[in-house]
GROMACS .gro file of C-alpha atoms in nm:
model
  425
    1UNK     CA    1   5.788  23.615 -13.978
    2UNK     CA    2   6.043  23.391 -14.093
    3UNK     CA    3   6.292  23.606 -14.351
    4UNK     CA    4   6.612  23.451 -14.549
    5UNK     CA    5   6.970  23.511 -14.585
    6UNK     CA    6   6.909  23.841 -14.749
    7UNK     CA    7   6.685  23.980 -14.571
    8UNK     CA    8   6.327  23.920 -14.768
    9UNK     CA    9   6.048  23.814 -14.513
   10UNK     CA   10   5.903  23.409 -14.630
   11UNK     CA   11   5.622  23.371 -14.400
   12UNK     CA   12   5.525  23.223 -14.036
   13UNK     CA   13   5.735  22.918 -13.970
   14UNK     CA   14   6.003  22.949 -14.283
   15UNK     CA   15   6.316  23.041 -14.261
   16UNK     CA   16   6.646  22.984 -14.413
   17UNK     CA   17   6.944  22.841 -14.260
   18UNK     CA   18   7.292  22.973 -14.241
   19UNK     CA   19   7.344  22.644 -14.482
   20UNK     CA   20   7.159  22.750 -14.742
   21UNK     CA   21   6.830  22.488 -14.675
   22UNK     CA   22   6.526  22.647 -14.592
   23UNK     CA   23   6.346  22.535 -14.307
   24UNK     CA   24   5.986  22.496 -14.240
   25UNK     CA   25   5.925  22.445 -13.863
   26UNK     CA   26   5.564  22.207 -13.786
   27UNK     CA   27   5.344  22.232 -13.465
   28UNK     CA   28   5.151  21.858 -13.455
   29UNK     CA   29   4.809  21.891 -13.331
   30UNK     CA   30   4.746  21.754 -13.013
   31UNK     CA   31   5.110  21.652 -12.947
   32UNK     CA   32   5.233  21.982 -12.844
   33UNK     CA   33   5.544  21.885 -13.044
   34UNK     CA   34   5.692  22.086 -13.278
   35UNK     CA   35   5.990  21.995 -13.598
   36UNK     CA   36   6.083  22.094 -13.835
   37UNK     CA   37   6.171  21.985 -14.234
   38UNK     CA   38   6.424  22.106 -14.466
   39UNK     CA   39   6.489  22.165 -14.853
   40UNK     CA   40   6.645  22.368 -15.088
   41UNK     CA   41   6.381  22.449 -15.302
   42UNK     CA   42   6.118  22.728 -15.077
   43UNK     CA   43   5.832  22.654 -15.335
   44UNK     CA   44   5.879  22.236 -15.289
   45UNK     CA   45   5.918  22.308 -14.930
   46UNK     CA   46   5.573  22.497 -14.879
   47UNK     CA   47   5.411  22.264 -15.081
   48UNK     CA   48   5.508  21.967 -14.809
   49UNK     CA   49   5.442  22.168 -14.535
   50UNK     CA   50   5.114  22.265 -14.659
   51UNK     CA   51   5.047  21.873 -14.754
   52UNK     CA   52   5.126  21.800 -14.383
   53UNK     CA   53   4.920  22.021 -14.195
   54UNK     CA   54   4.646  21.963 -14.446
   55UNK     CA   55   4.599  21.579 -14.373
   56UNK     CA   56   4.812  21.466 -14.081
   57UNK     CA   57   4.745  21.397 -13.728
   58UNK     CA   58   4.864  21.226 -13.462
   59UNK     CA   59   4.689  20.926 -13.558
   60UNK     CA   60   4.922  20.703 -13.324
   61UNK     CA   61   4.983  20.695 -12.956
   62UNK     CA   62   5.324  20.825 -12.838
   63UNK     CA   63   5.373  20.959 -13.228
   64UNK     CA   64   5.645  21.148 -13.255
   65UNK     CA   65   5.679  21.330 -13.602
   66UNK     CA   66   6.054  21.289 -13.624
   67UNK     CA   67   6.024  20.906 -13.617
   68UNK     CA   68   6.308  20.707 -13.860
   69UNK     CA   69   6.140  20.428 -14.053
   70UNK     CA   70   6.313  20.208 -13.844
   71UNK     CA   71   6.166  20.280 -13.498
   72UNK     CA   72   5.863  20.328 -13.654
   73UNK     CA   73   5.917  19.959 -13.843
   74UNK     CA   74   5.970  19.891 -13.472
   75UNK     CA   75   5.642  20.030 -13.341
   76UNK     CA   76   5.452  19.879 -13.615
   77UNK     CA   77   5.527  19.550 -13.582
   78UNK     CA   78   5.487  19.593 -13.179
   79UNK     CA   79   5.125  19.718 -13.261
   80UNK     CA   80   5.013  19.550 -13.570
   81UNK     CA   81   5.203  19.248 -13.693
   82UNK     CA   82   5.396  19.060 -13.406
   83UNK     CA   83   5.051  18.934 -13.201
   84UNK     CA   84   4.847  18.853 -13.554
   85UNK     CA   85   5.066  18.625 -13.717
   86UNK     CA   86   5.225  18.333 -13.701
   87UNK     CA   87   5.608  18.259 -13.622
   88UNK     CA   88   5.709  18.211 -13.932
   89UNK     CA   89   5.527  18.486 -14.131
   90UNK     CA   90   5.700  18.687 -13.858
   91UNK     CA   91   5.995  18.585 -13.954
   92UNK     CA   92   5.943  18.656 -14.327
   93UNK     CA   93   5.841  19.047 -14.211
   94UNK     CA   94   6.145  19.069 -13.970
   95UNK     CA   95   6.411  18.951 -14.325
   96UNK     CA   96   6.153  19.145 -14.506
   97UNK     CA   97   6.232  19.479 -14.345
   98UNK     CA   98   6.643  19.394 -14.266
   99UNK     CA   99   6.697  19.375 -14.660
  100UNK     CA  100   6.608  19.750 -14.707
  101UNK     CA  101   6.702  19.849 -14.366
  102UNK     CA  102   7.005  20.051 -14.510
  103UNK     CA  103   6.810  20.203 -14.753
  104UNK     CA  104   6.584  20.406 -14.583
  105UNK     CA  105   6.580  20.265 -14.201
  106UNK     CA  106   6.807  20.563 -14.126
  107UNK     CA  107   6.559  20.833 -14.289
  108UNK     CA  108   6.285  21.016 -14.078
  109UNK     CA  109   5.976  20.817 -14.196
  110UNK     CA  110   5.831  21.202 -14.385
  111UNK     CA  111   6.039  21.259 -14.545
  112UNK     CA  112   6.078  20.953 -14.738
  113UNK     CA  113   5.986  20.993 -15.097
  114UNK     CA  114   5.920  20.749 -15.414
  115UNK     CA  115   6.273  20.842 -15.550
  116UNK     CA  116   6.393  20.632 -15.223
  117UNK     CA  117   6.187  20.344 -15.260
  118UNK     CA  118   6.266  20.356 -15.615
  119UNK     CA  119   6.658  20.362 -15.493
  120UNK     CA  120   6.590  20.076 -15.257
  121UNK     CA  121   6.496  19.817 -15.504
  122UNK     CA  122   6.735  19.911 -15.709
  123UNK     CA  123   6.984  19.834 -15.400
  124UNK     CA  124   6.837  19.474 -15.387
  125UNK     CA  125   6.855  19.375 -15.749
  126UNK     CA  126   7.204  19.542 -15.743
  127UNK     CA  127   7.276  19.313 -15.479
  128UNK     CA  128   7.177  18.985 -15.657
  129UNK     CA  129   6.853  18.941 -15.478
  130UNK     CA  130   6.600  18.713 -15.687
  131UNK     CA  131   6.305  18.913 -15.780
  132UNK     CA  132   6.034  18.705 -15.556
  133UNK     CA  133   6.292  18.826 -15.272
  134UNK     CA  134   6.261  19.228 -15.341
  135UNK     CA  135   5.888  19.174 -15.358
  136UNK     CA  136   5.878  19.064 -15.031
  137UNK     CA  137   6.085  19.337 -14.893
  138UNK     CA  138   5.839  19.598 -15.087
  139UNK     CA  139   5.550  19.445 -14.937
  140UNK     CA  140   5.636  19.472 -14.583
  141UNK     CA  141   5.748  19.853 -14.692
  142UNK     CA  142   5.431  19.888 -14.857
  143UNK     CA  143   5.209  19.765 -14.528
  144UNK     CA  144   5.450  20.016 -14.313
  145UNK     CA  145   5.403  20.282 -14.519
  146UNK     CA  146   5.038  20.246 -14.613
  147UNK     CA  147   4.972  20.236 -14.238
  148UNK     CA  148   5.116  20.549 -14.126
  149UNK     CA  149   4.939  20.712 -14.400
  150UNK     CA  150   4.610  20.561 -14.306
  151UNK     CA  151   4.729  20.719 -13.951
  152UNK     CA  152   4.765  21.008 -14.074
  153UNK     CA  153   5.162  21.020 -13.994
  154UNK     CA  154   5.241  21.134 -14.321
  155UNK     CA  155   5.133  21.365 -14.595
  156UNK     CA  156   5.191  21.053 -14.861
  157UNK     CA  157   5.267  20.773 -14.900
  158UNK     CA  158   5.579  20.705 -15.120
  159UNK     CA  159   5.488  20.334 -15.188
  160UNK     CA  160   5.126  20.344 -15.354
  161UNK     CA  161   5.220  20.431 -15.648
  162UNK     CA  162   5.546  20.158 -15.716
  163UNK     CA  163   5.524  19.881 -15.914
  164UNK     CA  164   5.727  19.623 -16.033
  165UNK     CA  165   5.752  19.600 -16.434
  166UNK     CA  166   5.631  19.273 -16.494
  167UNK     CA  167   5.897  19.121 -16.724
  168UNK     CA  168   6.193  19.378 -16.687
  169UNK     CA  169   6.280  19.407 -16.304
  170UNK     CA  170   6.619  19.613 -16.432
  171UNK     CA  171   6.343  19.880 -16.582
  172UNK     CA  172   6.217  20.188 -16.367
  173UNK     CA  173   5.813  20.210 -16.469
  174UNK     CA  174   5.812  20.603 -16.422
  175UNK     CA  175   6.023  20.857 -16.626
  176UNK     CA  176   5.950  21.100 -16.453
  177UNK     CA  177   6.101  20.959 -16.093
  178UNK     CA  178   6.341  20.810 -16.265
  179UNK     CA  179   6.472  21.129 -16.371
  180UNK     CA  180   6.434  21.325 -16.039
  181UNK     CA  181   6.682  21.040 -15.892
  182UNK     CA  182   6.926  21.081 -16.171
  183UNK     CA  183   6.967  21.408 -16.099
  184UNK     CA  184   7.036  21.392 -15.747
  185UNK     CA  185   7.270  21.035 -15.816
  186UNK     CA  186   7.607  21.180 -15.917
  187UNK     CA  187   7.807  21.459 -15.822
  188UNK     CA  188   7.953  21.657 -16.073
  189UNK     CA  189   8.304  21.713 -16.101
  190UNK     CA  190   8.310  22.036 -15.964
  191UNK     CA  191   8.121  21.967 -15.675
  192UNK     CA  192   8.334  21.648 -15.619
  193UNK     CA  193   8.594  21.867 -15.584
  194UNK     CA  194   8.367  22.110 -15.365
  195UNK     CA  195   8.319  21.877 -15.139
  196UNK     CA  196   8.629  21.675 -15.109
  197UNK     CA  197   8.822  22.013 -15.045
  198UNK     CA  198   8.597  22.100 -14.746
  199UNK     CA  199   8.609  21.790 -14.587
  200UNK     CA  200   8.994  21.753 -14.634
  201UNK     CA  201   9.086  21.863 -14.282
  202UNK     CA  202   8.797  21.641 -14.116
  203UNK     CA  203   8.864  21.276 -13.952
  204UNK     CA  204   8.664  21.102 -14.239
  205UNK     CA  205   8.839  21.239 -14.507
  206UNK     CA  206   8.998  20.903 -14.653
  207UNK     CA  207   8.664  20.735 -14.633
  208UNK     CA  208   8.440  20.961 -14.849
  209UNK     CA  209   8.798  20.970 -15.112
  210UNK     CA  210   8.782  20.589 -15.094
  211UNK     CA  211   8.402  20.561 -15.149
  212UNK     CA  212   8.478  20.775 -15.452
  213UNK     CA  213   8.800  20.600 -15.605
  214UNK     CA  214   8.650  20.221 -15.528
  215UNK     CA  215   8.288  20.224 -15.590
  216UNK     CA  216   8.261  20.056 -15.224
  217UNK     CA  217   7.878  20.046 -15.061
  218UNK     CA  218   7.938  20.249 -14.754
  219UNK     CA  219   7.825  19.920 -14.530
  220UNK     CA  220   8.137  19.697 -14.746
  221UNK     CA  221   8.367  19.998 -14.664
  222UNK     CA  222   8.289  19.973 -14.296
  223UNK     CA  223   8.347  19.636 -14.252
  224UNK     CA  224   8.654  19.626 -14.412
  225UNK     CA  225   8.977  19.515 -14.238
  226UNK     CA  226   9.377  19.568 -14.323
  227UNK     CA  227   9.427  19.213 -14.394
  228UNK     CA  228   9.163  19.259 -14.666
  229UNK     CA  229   9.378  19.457 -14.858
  230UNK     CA  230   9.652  19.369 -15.085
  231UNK     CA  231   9.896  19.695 -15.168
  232UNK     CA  232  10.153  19.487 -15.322
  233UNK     CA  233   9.880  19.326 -15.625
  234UNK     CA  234   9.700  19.672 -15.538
  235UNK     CA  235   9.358  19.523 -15.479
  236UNK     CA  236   9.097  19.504 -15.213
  237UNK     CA  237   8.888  19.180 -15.134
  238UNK     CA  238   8.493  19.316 -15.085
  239UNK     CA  239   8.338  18.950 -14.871
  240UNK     CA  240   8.125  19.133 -14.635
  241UNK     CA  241   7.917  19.416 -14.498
  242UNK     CA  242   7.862  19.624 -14.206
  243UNK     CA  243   7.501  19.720 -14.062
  244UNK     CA  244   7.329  19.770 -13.774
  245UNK     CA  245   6.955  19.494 -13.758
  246UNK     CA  246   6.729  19.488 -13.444
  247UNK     CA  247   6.717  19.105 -13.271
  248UNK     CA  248   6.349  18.930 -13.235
  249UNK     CA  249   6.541  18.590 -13.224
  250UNK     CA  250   6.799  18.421 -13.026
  251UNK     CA  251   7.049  18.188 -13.243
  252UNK     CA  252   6.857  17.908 -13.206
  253UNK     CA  253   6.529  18.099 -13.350
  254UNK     CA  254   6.338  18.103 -13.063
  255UNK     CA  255   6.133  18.461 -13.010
  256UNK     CA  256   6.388  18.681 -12.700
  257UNK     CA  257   6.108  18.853 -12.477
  258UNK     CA  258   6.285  19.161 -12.519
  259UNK     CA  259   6.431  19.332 -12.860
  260UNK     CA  260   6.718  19.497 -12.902
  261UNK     CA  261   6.950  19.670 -13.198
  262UNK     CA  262   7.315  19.557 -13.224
  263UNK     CA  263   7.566  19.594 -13.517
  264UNK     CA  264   7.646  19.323 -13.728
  265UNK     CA  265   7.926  19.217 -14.000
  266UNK     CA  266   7.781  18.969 -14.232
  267UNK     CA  267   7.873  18.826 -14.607
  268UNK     CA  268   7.675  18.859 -14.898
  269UNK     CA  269   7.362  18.654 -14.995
  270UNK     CA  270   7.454  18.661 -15.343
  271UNK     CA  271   7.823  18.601 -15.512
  272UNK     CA  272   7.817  18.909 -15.721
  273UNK     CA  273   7.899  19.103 -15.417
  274UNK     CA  274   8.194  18.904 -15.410
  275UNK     CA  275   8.474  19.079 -15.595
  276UNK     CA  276   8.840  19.217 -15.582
  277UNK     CA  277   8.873  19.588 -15.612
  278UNK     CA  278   9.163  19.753 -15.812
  279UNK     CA  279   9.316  20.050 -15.564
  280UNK     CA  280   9.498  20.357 -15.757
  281UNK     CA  281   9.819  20.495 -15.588
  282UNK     CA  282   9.613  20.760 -15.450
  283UNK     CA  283   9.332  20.508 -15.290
  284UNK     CA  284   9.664  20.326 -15.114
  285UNK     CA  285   9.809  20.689 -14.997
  286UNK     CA  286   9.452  20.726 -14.829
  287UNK     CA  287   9.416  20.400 -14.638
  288UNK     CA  288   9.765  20.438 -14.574
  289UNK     CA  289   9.686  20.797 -14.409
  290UNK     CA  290   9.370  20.651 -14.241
  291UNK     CA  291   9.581  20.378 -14.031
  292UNK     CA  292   9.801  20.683 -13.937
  293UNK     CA  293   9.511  20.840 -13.751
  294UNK     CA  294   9.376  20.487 -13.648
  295UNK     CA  295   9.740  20.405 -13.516
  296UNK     CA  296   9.782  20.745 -13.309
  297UNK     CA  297   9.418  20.673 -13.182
  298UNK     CA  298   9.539  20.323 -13.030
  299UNK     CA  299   9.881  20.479 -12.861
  300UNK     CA  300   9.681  20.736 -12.715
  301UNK     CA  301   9.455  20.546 -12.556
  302UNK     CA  302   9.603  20.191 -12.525
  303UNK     CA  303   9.403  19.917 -12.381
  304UNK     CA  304   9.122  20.133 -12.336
  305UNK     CA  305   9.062  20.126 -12.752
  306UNK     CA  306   8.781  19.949 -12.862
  307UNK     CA  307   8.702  19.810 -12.553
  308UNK     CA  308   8.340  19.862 -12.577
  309UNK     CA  309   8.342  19.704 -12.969
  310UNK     CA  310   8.252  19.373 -12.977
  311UNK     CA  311   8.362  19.332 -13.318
  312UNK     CA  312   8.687  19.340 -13.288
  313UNK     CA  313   8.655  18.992 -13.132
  314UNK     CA  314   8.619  18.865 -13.477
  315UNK     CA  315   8.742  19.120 -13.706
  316UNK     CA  316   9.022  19.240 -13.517
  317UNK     CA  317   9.153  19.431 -13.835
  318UNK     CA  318   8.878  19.657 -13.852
  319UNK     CA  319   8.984  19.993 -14.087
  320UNK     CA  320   8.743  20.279 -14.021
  321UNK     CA  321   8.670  20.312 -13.669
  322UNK     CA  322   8.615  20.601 -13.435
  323UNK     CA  323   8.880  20.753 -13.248
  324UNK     CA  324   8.762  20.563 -12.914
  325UNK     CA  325   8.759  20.208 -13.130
  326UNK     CA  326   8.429  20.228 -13.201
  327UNK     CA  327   8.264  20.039 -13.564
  328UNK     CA  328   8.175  20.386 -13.762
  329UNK     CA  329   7.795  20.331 -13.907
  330UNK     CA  330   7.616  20.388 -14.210
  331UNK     CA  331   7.414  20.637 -14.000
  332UNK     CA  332   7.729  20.850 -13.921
  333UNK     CA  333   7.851  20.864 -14.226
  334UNK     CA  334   7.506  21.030 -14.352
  335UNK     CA  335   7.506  21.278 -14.091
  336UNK     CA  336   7.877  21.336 -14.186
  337UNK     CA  337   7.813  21.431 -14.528
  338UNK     CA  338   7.585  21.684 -14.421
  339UNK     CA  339   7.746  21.864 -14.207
  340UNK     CA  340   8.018  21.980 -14.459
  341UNK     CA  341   7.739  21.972 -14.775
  342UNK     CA  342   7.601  22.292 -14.457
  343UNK     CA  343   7.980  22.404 -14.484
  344UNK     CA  344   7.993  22.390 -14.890
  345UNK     CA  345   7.670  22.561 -14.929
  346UNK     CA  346   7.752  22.853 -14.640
  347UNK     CA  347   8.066  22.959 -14.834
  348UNK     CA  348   7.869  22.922 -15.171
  349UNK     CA  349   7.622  23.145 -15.081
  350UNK     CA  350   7.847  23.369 -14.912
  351UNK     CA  351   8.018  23.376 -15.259
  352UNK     CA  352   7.673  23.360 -15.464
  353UNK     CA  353   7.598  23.677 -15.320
  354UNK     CA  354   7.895  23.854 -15.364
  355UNK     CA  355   7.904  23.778 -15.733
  356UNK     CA  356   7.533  23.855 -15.745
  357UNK     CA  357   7.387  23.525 -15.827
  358UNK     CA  358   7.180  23.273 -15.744
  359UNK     CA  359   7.383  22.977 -15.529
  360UNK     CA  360   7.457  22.663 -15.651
  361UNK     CA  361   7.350  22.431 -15.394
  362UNK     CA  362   7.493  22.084 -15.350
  363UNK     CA  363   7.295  21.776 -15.146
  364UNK     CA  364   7.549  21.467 -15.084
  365UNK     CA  365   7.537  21.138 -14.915
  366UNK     CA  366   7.741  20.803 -14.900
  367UNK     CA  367   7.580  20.595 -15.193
  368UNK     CA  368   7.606  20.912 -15.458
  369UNK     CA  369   7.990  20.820 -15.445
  370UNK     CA  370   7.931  20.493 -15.591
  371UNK     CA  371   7.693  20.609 -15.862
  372UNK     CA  372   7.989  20.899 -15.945
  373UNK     CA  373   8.277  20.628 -15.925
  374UNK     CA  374   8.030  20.443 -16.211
  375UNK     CA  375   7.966  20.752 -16.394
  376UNK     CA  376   8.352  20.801 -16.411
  377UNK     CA  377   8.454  20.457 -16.526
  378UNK     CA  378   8.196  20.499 -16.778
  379UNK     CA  379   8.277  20.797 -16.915
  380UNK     CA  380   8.657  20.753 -16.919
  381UNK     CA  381   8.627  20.486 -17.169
  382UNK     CA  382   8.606  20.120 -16.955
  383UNK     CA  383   8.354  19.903 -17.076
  384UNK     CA  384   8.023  19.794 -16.893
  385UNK     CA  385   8.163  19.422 -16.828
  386UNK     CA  386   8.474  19.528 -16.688
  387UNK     CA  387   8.280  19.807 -16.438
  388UNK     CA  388   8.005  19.519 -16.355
  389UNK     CA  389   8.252  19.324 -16.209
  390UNK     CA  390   8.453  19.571 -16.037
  391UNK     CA  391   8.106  19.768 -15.873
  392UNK     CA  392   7.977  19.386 -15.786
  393UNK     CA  393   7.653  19.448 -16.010
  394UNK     CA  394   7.442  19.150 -16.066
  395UNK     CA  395   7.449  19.226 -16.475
  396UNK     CA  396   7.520  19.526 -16.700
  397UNK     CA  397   7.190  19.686 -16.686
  398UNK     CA  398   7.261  19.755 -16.303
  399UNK     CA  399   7.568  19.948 -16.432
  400UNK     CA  400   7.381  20.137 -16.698
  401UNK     CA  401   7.111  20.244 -16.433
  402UNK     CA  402   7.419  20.381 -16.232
  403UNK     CA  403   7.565  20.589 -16.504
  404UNK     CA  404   7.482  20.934 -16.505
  405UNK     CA  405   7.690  21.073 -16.834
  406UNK     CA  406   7.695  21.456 -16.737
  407UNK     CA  407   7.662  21.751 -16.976
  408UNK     CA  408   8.018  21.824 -17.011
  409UNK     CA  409   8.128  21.491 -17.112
  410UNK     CA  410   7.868  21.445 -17.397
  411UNK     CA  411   7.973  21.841 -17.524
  412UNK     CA  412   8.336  21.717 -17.484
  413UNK     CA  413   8.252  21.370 -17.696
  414UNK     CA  414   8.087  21.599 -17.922
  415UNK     CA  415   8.368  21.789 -18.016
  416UNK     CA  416   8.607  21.508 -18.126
  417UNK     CA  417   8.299  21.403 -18.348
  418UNK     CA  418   8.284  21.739 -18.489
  419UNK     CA  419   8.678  21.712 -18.509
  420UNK     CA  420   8.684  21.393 -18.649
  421UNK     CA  421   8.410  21.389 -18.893
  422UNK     CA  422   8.225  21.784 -18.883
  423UNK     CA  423   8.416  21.853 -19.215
  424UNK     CA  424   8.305  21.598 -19.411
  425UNK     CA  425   8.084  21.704 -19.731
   0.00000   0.00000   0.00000
């Protein structure tokens, strides 16, 4: 029997984690496999874990319940879509899927929800895409997802129930989502500062303070270079992004007998994207910190840095890379953030318990930054205009959708109403 941090027994198979997540741990049927899934809600978790066992089944050969979306995007197409159709429909499923690979390619495939999807086209109109574009990405999601449920992969699937509003793309259809994913999209000011103090000692520091302080996609942060930035006018140029796409074609379009995944540094399909960044004297202290570490990195190992990085034959500049010269990815990033959200929440609970309380749990990852850098400009007073054009948002009801005004600011705005105008008879 599975017991948590204080003692109190949960059940077979659930524990808690030294974290603060509880953990529910999965034997697959006829796979002899066992994994596990996380949360920190018990009475959410239980409810998934009873879901799965309920109506899943290793429905596919070689499954493997800890599948991304992307390998299984992978599989798919192997088993379903790449011998039934023709060349160019293929192609229009292999954009299809690269659009919204950042979204959720990184993300084991059950634990993908509807706030995500929701999230993902939100990502694409952000990005300027025109509206018969995003429907095409959704449809190849929806014919991934709809398969693994119908292969009993997954408990559900997160797509059936998404649709597009028919006049208002800019519009969420459900409330109720919509407000689970607000609630999740912006960190607080206190656990800003939660989390920025535990990871001030780490490598990545700078990056997660820049993501914060710019607004940046994590993907236009990563493919930034130092001649892209301009301390003197104190500005950064964003022309470009950083991912990481799996190769059906050669560059002449013909079909390569054998795939493979590679990273890439492309521009933007659409112009909003395009934009100059204004950098605070604290933003310019970080990058200015970060080429310290990146500088040190090179003298220690010389010729030997970045010598497996073939980006650096065209974007020599590169900013964030990893101590050997490596591009740092997306993916890394994710897994970055939560290993010091496990940190934050250790000590919280740690302190939660001591104070005899319950612990305030925090769950963080690279896009809530630019939701929070939004929420801030917002909320200190900058009009929508101005923050459309510095975020890159395609028009000002992408920047209301990433404003999340937080208790405390509406009590404080409150206040100078009642200051300003409370008396009056």
């Amino acid at each position: 029997m599975g017991k948590n941090l204080k003692g109190k027994e949960l059940g077979k198979g659930l524990y808690q984690r030294k974290d603060g997540r509880y953990e529910a741990r999965i034997f697959v049927r006829g796979t002899g496999k066992t994994f596990s899934i996380y949360g920190t809600n018990l009475q959410h978790l239980k409810k998934e874990r009873n879901a799965y066992l309920a109506n899943v089944s290793p429905g596919i050969a070689g499954y493997d319940p800890r599948i991304s979306v992307s390998k299984w995007y992978e599989k798919w197409m192997l088993i379903y879509v790449v011998h039934s159709v023709k060349a160019t429909t293929l192609s229009n499923y292999v954009n299809g899927f690269e659009r919204v690979r950042e979204y959720i390619g990184y993300m084991r495939l059950i634990e993908v929800r509807p706030t995500h999807i929701l999230d993902m086209i939100k990502g694409l109109e952000e990005e300027g895409y025109a509206r018969t574009t995003v429907i095409q990405s959704l449809s190849v999601v929806r014919q991934l997802f709809k398969k693994a449920y119908g292969g009993k992969m997954i408990p559900i699937d997160p797509v059936a129930d998404i649709k597009l509003p028919k006049e208002e793309p800019g519009e969420i259809p459900d409330e109720k989502i919509m407000q689970e994913q607000e609630d999740e999209k912006c960190l607080s000011i206190y656990d800003t500062h939660r989390f920025l103090e535990s990871c001030k000692n780490t490598r990545y520091y700078e990056l997660f303070f820049i993501l914060l302080h710019t607004g940046l996609r994590i993907g236009e942060a990563l493919a930034l270079e130092w001649c892209d930035l301009d301390f003197k006018h104190e500005k950064l140029r964003v022309y470009k992004t950083l991912n990481r796409v799996t190769k059906y074609y050669d560059s002449k379009g013909n079909e390569l007998p054998e795939r493979y995944s590679t990273i890439q540094i492309t521009t933007p399909k659409k112009s909003a994207s395009n934009r100059k960044v204004p950098l605070t004297d604290a933003v310019i202290a970080a990058f200015m910190s970060w080429k310290e570490k990146q500088d040190c990195d090179k003298e220690k190992l010389g010729k030997n840095w970045g010598k497996t990085n073939i980006l650096l034959k065209k974007y020599p500049g590169l900013i964030f890379t990893t101590s050997s010269g490596r591009s740092y990815l997306p993916s890394s990033a994710q897994t970055e953030c939560r290993r010091i959200v496990g940190i934050v929440n250790k000590h919280e609970i740690a302190l939660a318990k001591k104070e005899n309380r319950d612990p305030n749990l925090m769950d963080v990852h690279p896009h809530i930054f630019r939701h929070t850098f939004v929420t801030r400009c917002i909320q200190s007073g900058m009009d929508a205009a101005t923050v459309k054009k510095i975020a890159g948002h395609s028009d000002e009801k992408m920047t209301n959708y990433y404003t999340h005004i937080e208790e405390e600011h509406i009590d404080d705005e409150y206040e100078l109403y009642i200051q300003k105008y409370g008396t009056e008879t």
